[in-house]
mmCIF file of N, CA and C in Angstrom:
data_model
loop_
_atom_site.group_PDB
_atom_site.id
_atom_site.type_symbol
_atom_site.label_atom_id
_atom_site.label_comp_id
_atom_site.label_asym_id
_atom_site.label_seq_id
_atom_site.Cartn_x
_atom_site.Cartn_y
_atom_site.Cartn_z
ATOM 1 N N ALA C 1 185.209 146.395 96.667
ATOM 2 C CA ALA C 1 183.812 146.857 96.558
ATOM 3 C C ALA C 1 182.917 145.795 96.072
ATOM 4 N N THR C 2 181.681 145.840 96.565
ATOM 5 C CA THR C 2 180.753 144.953 96.042
ATOM 6 C C THR C 2 179.583 145.669 95.374
ATOM 7 N N SER C 3 178.956 144.970 94.367
ATOM 8 C CA SER C 3 177.823 145.448 93.642
ATOM 9 C C SER C 3 176.452 145.732 94.504
ATOM 10 N N ALA C 4 175.632 146.665 94.261
ATOM 11 C CA ALA C 4 174.508 146.903 95.034
ATOM 12 C C ALA C 4 173.346 147.143 94.031
ATOM 13 N N ARG C 5 172.198 146.600 94.487
ATOM 14 C CA ARG C 5 171.053 146.844 93.513
ATOM 15 C C ARG C 5 169.832 147.362 94.279
ATOM 16 N N ASN C 6 168.751 147.755 93.637
ATOM 17 C CA ASN C 6 167.487 148.206 94.210
ATOM 18 C C ASN C 6 166.917 146.883 94.905
ATOM 19 N N THR C 7 166.426 147.048 96.150
ATOM 20 C CA THR C 7 165.785 145.948 96.811
ATOM 21 C C THR C 7 164.353 145.571 96.281
ATOM 22 N N ALA C 8 163.658 146.669 95.877
ATOM 23 C CA ALA C 8 162.408 146.584 95.380
ATOM 24 C C ALA C 8 162.334 146.678 93.892
ATOM 25 N N ALA C 9 161.668 145.602 93.234
ATOM 26 C CA ALA C 9 161.576 145.678 91.877
ATOM 27 C C ALA C 9 160.956 147.016 91.324
ATOM 28 N N PHE C 10 161.441 147.378 90.057
ATOM 29 C CA PHE C 10 160.740 148.647 89.500
ATOM 30 C C PHE C 10 159.357 148.212 89.210
ATOM 31 N N ASP C 11 158.402 149.121 89.150
ATOM 32 C CA ASP C 11 157.010 148.928 88.835
ATOM 33 C C ASP C 11 156.810 148.362 87.422
ATOM 34 N N GLU C 12 156.062 147.258 87.274
ATOM 35 C CA GLU C 12 155.917 146.773 85.918
ATOM 36 C C GLU C 12 155.477 147.744 84.816
ATOM 37 N N ALA C 13 154.845 148.850 85.288
ATOM 38 C CA ALA C 13 154.396 149.790 84.327
ATOM 39 C C ALA C 13 155.485 150.689 83.864
ATOM 40 N N THR C 14 156.766 150.648 84.510
ATOM 41 C CA THR C 14 157.696 151.645 84.447
ATOM 42 C C THR C 14 158.519 151.205 83.277
ATOM 43 N N LYS C 15 158.673 152.174 82.186
ATOM 44 C CA LYS C 15 159.499 151.728 81.094
ATOM 45 C C LYS C 15 160.821 152.655 80.901
ATOM 46 N N ILE C 16 160.894 153.667 81.779
ATOM 47 C CA ILE C 16 162.018 154.573 81.816
ATOM 48 C C ILE C 16 162.483 154.891 83.136
ATOM 49 N N ILE C 17 163.772 154.794 83.411
ATOM 50 C CA ILE C 17 164.299 155.221 84.775
ATOM 51 C C ILE C 17 165.422 156.366 84.337
ATOM 52 N N SER C 18 165.467 157.278 85.348
ATOM 53 C CA SER C 18 166.600 158.245 85.195
ATOM 54 C C SER C 18 167.622 157.921 86.269
ATOM 55 N N VAL C 19 168.926 158.158 86.007
ATOM 56 C CA VAL C 19 170.047 157.878 86.794
ATOM 57 C C VAL C 19 170.867 158.944 86.790
ATOM 58 N N TYR C 20 171.336 159.348 88.052
ATOM 59 C CA TYR C 20 172.393 160.429 88.315
ATOM 60 C C TYR C 20 173.391 159.844 89.327
ATOM 61 N N ALA C 21 174.737 159.795 89.053
ATOM 62 C CA ALA C 21 175.664 159.269 90.102
ATOM 63 C C ALA C 21 176.632 160.544 90.494
ATOM 64 N N THR C 22 177.009 160.454 91.563
ATOM 65 C CA THR C 22 177.935 161.447 92.193
ATOM 66 C C THR C 22 179.427 161.067 92.043
ATOM 67 N N VAL C 23 179.574 159.740 91.681
ATOM 68 C CA VAL C 23 180.882 159.252 91.435
ATOM 69 C C VAL C 23 180.720 158.274 90.199
ATOM 70 N N PRO C 24 181.934 157.873 89.509
ATOM 71 C CA PRO C 24 181.679 157.089 88.324
ATOM 72 C C PRO C 24 181.361 155.537 88.722
ATOM 73 N N VAL C 25 180.628 154.973 88.003
ATOM 74 C CA VAL C 25 180.075 153.721 88.506
ATOM 75 C C VAL C 25 179.920 152.816 87.227
ATOM 76 N N TYR C 26 179.776 151.461 87.308
ATOM 77 C CA TYR C 26 179.471 150.584 86.463
ATOM 78 C C TYR C 26 177.974 150.160 86.652
ATOM 79 N N ILE C 27 177.202 149.950 85.712
ATOM 80 C CA ILE C 27 175.765 149.654 85.657
ATOM 81 C C ILE C 27 175.449 148.441 84.788
ATOM 82 N N ALA C 28 174.622 147.528 85.543
ATOM 83 C CA ALA C 28 174.107 146.445 84.890
ATOM 84 C C ALA C 28 172.602 146.263 85.225
ATOM 85 N N MET C 29 171.736 146.051 84.234
ATOM 86 C CA MET C 29 170.246 145.823 84.412
ATOM 87 C C MET C 29 169.915 144.376 84.189
ATOM 88 N N GLY C 30 168.873 144.021 85.007
ATOM 89 C CA GLY C 30 168.393 142.558 84.904
ATOM 90 C C GLY C 30 167.239 142.247 85.870
ATOM 91 N N GLY C 31 167.314 141.004 86.284
ATOM 92 C CA GLY C 31 166.493 140.563 87.384
ATOM 93 C C GLY C 31 166.899 140.733 88.772
ATOM 94 N N ALA C 32 166.297 140.231 89.603
ATOM 95 C CA ALA C 32 166.448 140.209 90.997
ATOM 96 C C ALA C 32 167.859 139.780 91.575
ATOM 97 N N ASP C 33 168.630 139.088 90.624
ATOM 98 C CA ASP C 33 169.903 138.557 90.997
ATOM 99 C C ASP C 33 170.995 139.243 90.165
ATOM 100 N N VAL C 34 170.850 140.361 89.520
ATOM 101 C CA VAL C 34 171.741 141.064 88.730
ATOM 102 C C VAL C 34 172.856 141.602 89.763
ATOM 103 N N GLU C 35 173.970 141.525 89.174
ATOM 104 C CA GLU C 35 175.237 142.088 89.811
ATOM 105 C C GLU C 35 176.008 142.975 88.819
ATOM 106 N N ALA C 36 176.493 144.034 89.190
ATOM 107 C CA ALA C 36 177.419 144.929 88.325
ATOM 108 C C ALA C 36 178.956 144.449 88.724
ATOM 109 N N ASP C 37 179.778 144.555 87.595
ATOM 110 C CA ASP C 37 181.322 144.463 87.754
ATOM 111 C C ASP C 37 181.888 145.178 86.622
ATOM 112 N N SER C 38 183.199 145.239 86.748
ATOM 113 C CA SER C 38 184.019 146.246 85.860
ATOM 114 C C SER C 38 183.921 146.007 84.290
ATOM 115 N N SER C 39 183.219 144.934 83.989
ATOM 116 C CA SER C 39 183.012 144.665 82.493
ATOM 117 C C SER C 39 181.668 145.279 82.052
ATOM 118 N N ASP C 40 180.905 145.796 82.979
ATOM 119 C CA ASP C 40 179.687 146.319 82.649
ATOM 120 C C ASP C 40 179.576 147.712 82.101
ATOM 121 N N HIS C 41 178.493 148.376 81.841
ATOM 122 C CA HIS C 41 178.352 149.778 81.205
ATOM 123 C C HIS C 41 179.080 150.824 82.189
ATOM 124 N N TYR C 42 180.083 151.498 81.722
ATOM 125 C CA TYR C 42 180.562 152.624 82.496
ATOM 126 C C TYR C 42 179.785 153.770 82.493
ATOM 127 N N TYR C 43 179.486 154.317 83.717
ATOM 128 C CA TYR C 43 178.558 155.504 83.617
ATOM 129 C C TYR C 43 179.396 156.598 84.506
ATOM 130 N N PRO C 44 179.686 157.821 83.854
ATOM 131 C CA PRO C 44 180.417 158.832 84.606
ATOM 132 C C PRO C 44 179.663 159.506 85.485
ATOM 133 N N ASP C 45 180.188 160.339 86.505
ATOM 134 C CA ASP C 45 179.536 161.041 87.363
ATOM 135 C C ASP C 45 179.111 162.294 86.742
ATOM 136 N N GLY C 46 178.004 162.962 87.426
ATOM 137 C CA GLY C 46 177.514 164.260 87.086
ATOM 138 C C GLY C 46 176.627 164.301 85.823
ATOM 139 N N ILE C 47 176.211 163.002 85.442
ATOM 140 C CA ILE C 47 175.440 163.083 84.132
ATOM 141 C C ILE C 47 173.902 162.514 84.535
ATOM 142 N N TYR C 48 173.048 163.327 84.104
ATOM 143 C CA TYR C 48 171.613 162.850 84.262
ATOM 144 C C TYR C 48 171.181 162.256 83.091
ATOM 145 N N TYR C 49 170.720 160.917 83.085
ATOM 146 C CA TYR C 49 170.475 160.123 81.927
ATOM 147 C C TYR C 49 169.066 159.319 82.030
ATOM 148 N N ASP C 50 168.415 159.150 81.084
ATOM 149 C CA ASP C 50 167.227 158.340 80.995
ATOM 150 C C ASP C 50 167.587 156.928 80.267
ATOM 151 N N PHE C 51 167.234 155.772 81.017
ATOM 152 C CA PHE C 51 167.539 154.493 80.470
ATOM 153 C C PHE C 51 166.135 153.862 80.311
ATOM 154 N N ALA C 52 165.981 153.232 79.082
ATOM 155 C CA ALA C 52 164.775 152.407 78.818
ATOM 156 C C ALA C 52 165.067 151.101 79.397
ATOM 157 N N ILE C 53 163.912 150.659 80.250
ATOM 158 C CA ILE C 53 164.042 149.317 80.985
ATOM 159 C C ILE C 53 163.155 148.335 80.366
ATOM 160 N N GLU C 54 162.375 148.677 79.388
ATOM 161 C CA GLU C 54 161.402 148.008 78.624
ATOM 162 C C GLU C 54 161.227 148.545 77.130
ATOM 163 N N GLY C 55 161.308 147.659 76.095
ATOM 164 C CA GLY C 55 161.060 148.188 74.890
ATOM 165 C C GLY C 55 160.655 147.009 73.935
ATOM 166 N N GLN C 56 160.498 147.348 72.757
ATOM 167 C CA GLN C 56 160.241 146.286 71.552
ATOM 168 C C GLN C 56 161.137 145.263 71.588
ATOM 169 N N ALA C 57 162.401 145.509 71.759
ATOM 170 C CA ALA C 57 163.548 144.478 71.776
ATOM 171 C C ALA C 57 164.043 144.049 73.094
ATOM 172 N N THR C 58 163.455 144.688 74.152
ATOM 173 C CA THR C 58 164.043 144.542 75.406
ATOM 174 C C THR C 58 162.960 143.866 76.431
ATOM 175 N N ALA C 59 163.271 142.869 77.078
ATOM 176 C CA ALA C 59 162.331 142.334 78.103
ATOM 177 C C ALA C 59 162.292 143.484 79.385
ATOM 178 N N HIS C 60 161.309 143.449 80.114
ATOM 179 C CA HIS C 60 161.248 144.276 81.286
ATOM 180 C C HIS C 60 162.368 144.183 82.295
ATOM 181 N N TYR C 61 163.352 145.045 82.441
ATOM 182 C CA TYR C 61 164.232 144.854 83.524
ATOM 183 C C TYR C 61 163.644 145.346 84.890
ATOM 184 N N THR C 62 163.813 144.417 85.883
ATOM 185 C CA THR C 62 163.279 144.884 87.207
ATOM 186 C C THR C 62 164.167 145.470 88.170
ATOM 187 N N HIS C 63 165.468 145.368 87.846
ATOM 188 C CA HIS C 63 166.466 145.744 88.820
ATOM 189 C C HIS C 63 167.650 146.444 88.145
ATOM 190 N N ILE C 64 168.321 147.195 88.804
ATOM 191 C CA ILE C 64 169.627 147.897 88.304
ATOM 192 C C ILE C 64 170.659 147.691 89.376
ATOM 193 N N ALA C 65 171.855 147.201 88.923
ATOM 194 C CA ALA C 65 172.950 146.934 89.824
ATOM 195 C C ALA C 65 173.968 148.018 89.639
ATOM 196 N N ILE C 66 174.757 148.459 90.696
ATOM 197 C CA ILE C 66 175.829 149.518 90.584
ATOM 198 C C ILE C 66 176.993 149.199 91.279
ATOM 199 N N LEU C 67 178.033 149.346 90.780
ATOM 200 C CA LEU C 67 179.490 149.150 91.316
ATOM 201 C C LEU C 67 180.305 150.418 91.179
ATOM 202 N N ARG C 68 180.878 150.935 92.233
ATOM 203 C CA ARG C 68 181.752 152.087 92.130
ATOM 204 C C ARG C 68 182.812 151.812 91.191
ATOM 205 N N ALA C 69 183.207 152.753 90.449
ATOM 206 C CA ALA C 69 184.314 152.512 89.340
ATOM 207 C C ALA C 69 185.678 152.752 89.835
ATOM 208 N N ASP C 70 185.919 153.656 90.886
ATOM 209 C CA ASP C 70 187.201 153.942 91.242
ATOM 210 C C ASP C 70 187.461 153.806 92.678
ATOM 211 N N GLY C 71 186.568 153.196 93.470
ATOM 212 C CA GLY C 71 186.804 152.965 94.883
ATOM 213 C C GLY C 71 186.332 154.124 95.811
ATOM 214 N N THR C 72 185.877 155.183 95.299
ATOM 215 C CA THR C 72 185.275 156.378 95.955
ATOM 216 C C THR C 72 183.813 156.119 96.271
ATOM 217 N N ASP C 73 183.445 156.285 97.490
ATOM 218 C CA ASP C 73 181.974 156.229 97.889
ATOM 219 C C ASP C 73 181.242 157.400 97.180
ATOM 220 N N GLY C 74 180.015 157.162 97.004
ATOM 221 C CA GLY C 74 179.182 158.216 96.379
ATOM 222 C C GLY C 74 177.698 157.828 96.466
ATOM 223 N N THR C 75 176.903 158.441 95.676
ATOM 224 C CA THR C 75 175.406 158.237 95.699
ATOM 225 C C THR C 75 174.910 158.242 94.410
ATOM 226 N N VAL C 76 174.092 157.223 94.145
ATOM 227 C CA VAL C 76 173.242 157.094 92.813
ATOM 228 C C VAL C 76 171.961 157.319 93.023
ATOM 229 N N TYR C 77 171.413 158.167 92.392
ATOM 230 C CA TYR C 77 169.862 158.577 92.437
ATOM 231 C C TYR C 77 169.129 158.016 91.213
ATOM 232 N N ILE C 78 168.027 157.172 91.495
ATOM 233 C CA ILE C 78 167.229 156.580 90.487
ATOM 234 C C ILE C 78 165.776 156.909 90.622
ATOM 235 N N SER C 79 165.232 157.332 89.426
ATOM 236 C CA SER C 79 163.845 157.814 89.616
ATOM 237 C C SER C 79 163.088 156.942 88.415
ATOM 238 N N GLU C 80 161.949 156.462 88.767
ATOM 239 C CA GLU C 80 161.130 155.832 87.750
ATOM 240 C C GLU C 80 160.200 156.880 87.210
ATOM 241 N N LYS C 81 160.296 156.966 85.835
ATOM 242 C CA LYS C 81 159.583 158.144 85.215
ATOM 243 C C LYS C 81 158.371 157.682 84.513
ATOM 244 N N GLU C 82 158.141 156.648 83.827
ATOM 245 C CA GLU C 82 156.801 156.385 82.997
ATOM 246 C C GLU C 82 156.870 154.901 82.862
#
């Protein structure tokens, strides 16, 4: 499997995104060239969670990359919140 990422950058005003995955995945955040691999953050299926993509100690992340964890295809839903 290969890593996938959002094609359009998050709005520069967005500071929080919500993520929900139907299968377990690995997640990485960064710029337009970010890729996820099995050493990145493991995210279980069935959990709705908010992630800060900008903060006092964090530069603004423009993209999120996803890699399925167990080889099963699924869907990841991402919402820009604020």
